[in-house]
Amino acid sequence: MRRILAAFFARRAHVAGGVLATVAGALALLSMPVLAGQALDAARTGDAALVEWCAIAFLVAAAVEGTLRWTARRLLIGESRRAEEELKRAIERHVVRLPVTTIDAARTGDLLSRMSQDVELLRFVTGPLLLYGAQALVVVPGGLVLVFRSSTAVAIGAGLLFAVMAFGLRWLAPRIERRADAAQAALAKIAEHAAERAVAIRVVQAFHRFAAEDRAMKARAADLAERGYAVAKLQSLVDLLIHVSVELVVLLGLAVGAVEVAHGRSTPGALLEYWALLGVQLGPLMTLGFVFGGLPRAFAAGRRVEEMFDWPAETIRGSVLPQGHGRLSVRDLSWSHAGGSTPVLTRVSFELEPGTTLAIVGAVGSGKSTLLDLILRLREPPPGTIFLDGADVLGIAPKALRARFAVALQDPFLFSDSIAANVRLGADDADVAAASADAGLAPDLLAMPDGLATVVGERGVTLSGGQRQRVALARALASGRPVLVLDDTMSAVDHATESRILANLRARHLADRTAVVVTHRLSAARDADRILVLDGGRVAGFGTHAELVASCPTYATTWRRQREHDALESGPEGAP
């Protein structure tokens, strides 16, 4: 809550101007019933000059009130939209700095709901609340004071009725807030379900899970409807309470006013003034129902937004700037997930000199990707276990550390932009065409009408898996950073394309760069300077291809099986 309020009040002159315009507009609004009543009494007494003056003053007051209301809305609602935008930006800055473990544990739909729907609800406590609240605080008490001039009994009765209404609203507010909190959580579940199914639409269609998905969505929608109905029931009580209070005040005023006019203790002009004052107060009173209905929902949304900011951001500690060309050392590294009893990695050690290539191989679940996450400090390694150019990575700020690494992942993320823009992400001045050619994209680009300008769609949906991987590889190559990290980047390309890409890498990119290549194909690892074999999170072998074939049973067995598989795929011509 404090964040959006701080953003809203950052431009105090605009907020103050909006409040002053609201108050002045409310005073102009209150003057209009008084002028109407005076005009009626003046007409009864034949005072034409006073009637003319009241008519002109009424028109001026109406014009002033309309202008001030427009100004107030422009200032206050405009500032609330700006504060909403700033809060969304702050949330985005915070989310992108959250640790990978936090993001993995979070639900995408819940994040989207907090960042959109909750922030929109939270905006209510800024401009709308000030606009409607200030108007009601001036018009309702001011109207009662003016009514008091005409009839003390009516003013006291109206004041008592409004006091009862305020007590009822105060009783309902926390109950609406609790139910609104539950409704927002149910909405987040629907958003999460929809986001997940949108990504998994091919799986849903392939397995014909339409009925099951329909039932799941109906269950979540029914839960949201039930919780929303619970909020609506209390909100209807708010509206009912306000309407009944207003109607009772109207009846009281009409009854007392008619009696006083009939007995000559009041004038028709005073009765018209009273009636008009009630009409003027009706709008702000109805708005109070909107305010009291919206405030609890805004408070509930505010708690959910603040919970996001309570999630600890990635540790930024570290001021060391590594000096060197990419010497990488891993020393006796053991690591397990928080709360996990089984270690993912156990006593892993290796040294990698600048300009050398390390291939990491192993079965699924052997810890290859986790090792890369720790090297990149996407997950926090233990102190004194991973060093870059002699500096502990924990002593290097994450931004400075990752500026040394160019990364391409097995399941790459592409933005809904052109291929060139996705490759250029690695460096603004990148040679996009050369990097794309070295990543094996040249034949594909020739087949595309727009070449590098081809828009890939959301997440690169218009490209094949192999094309997406090669765009990510081109992005890494274009960055020119000293350490190249490839996480099974060519798993979706055929052997011939893989061979061409590896030849390009060795010829133009690996001579002066340190490279860490995770792969399940030993054909891609055999020419590396060193190969690290992981088995169940432990080092099963470390050395060159020839050394491991001779000394590491795990590697030798895998190599033999892959050669046999490749021979079967290539047919009689490719058999030895």
Short mmCIF file of N, CA and C in Angstrom, two decimals, residues 16 49 70 126 174 236 314 329 413 430 445 475:
data_model
loop_
_atom_site.label_atom_id
_atom_site.label_comp_id
_atom_site.label_asym_id
_atom_site.label_seq_id
_atom_site.Cartn_x
_atom_site.Cartn_y
_atom_site.Cartn_z
N ALA A 16 -2.59 18.08 -4.79
CA ALA A 16 -3.20 19.19 -4.06
C ALA A 16 -4.15 19.96 -4.97
N ALA A 49 -35.50 41.28 -10.46
CA ALA A 49 -34.04 41.47 -10.48
C ALA A 49 -33.33 40.35 -9.74
N TRP A 70 -14.09 18.29 -13.94
CA TRP A 70 -13.23 17.77 -15.02
C TRP A 70 -11.76 17.91 -14.64
N THR A 126 -5.94 5.56 -4.21
CA THR A 126 -5.25 6.81 -4.53
C THR A 126 -6.24 7.82 -5.10
N PRO A 174 -14.65 -4.80 7.14
CA PRO A 174 -13.67 -5.89 7.29
C PRO A 174 -14.18 -7.23 6.78
N SER A 236 -24.15 -5.72 -1.67
CA SER A 236 -25.56 -5.35 -1.82
C SER A 236 -26.12 -4.80 -0.51
N GLU A 314 17.26 -11.51 -5.26
CA GLU A 314 18.55 -12.17 -5.39
C GLU A 314 19.61 -11.39 -4.63
N SER A 329 37.17 -22.43 -12.13
CA SER A 329 37.57 -23.47 -11.18
C SER A 329 36.37 -23.87 -10.33
N PHE A 413 14.23 -19.33 -24.69
CA PHE A 413 13.08 -18.42 -24.74
C PHE A 413 13.35 -17.38 -25.82
N ALA A 430 26.15 -6.34 -32.30
CA ALA A 430 26.52 -7.67 -32.78
C ALA A 430 26.44 -7.78 -34.29
N LEU A 445 17.26 -19.25 -43.09
CA LEU A 445 16.96 -17.85 -43.39
C LEU A 445 16.68 -17.64 -44.87
N ARG A 475 22.55 -15.95 -30.58
CA ARG A 475 22.52 -14.89 -29.57
C ARG A 475 23.75 -14.96 -28.68
#
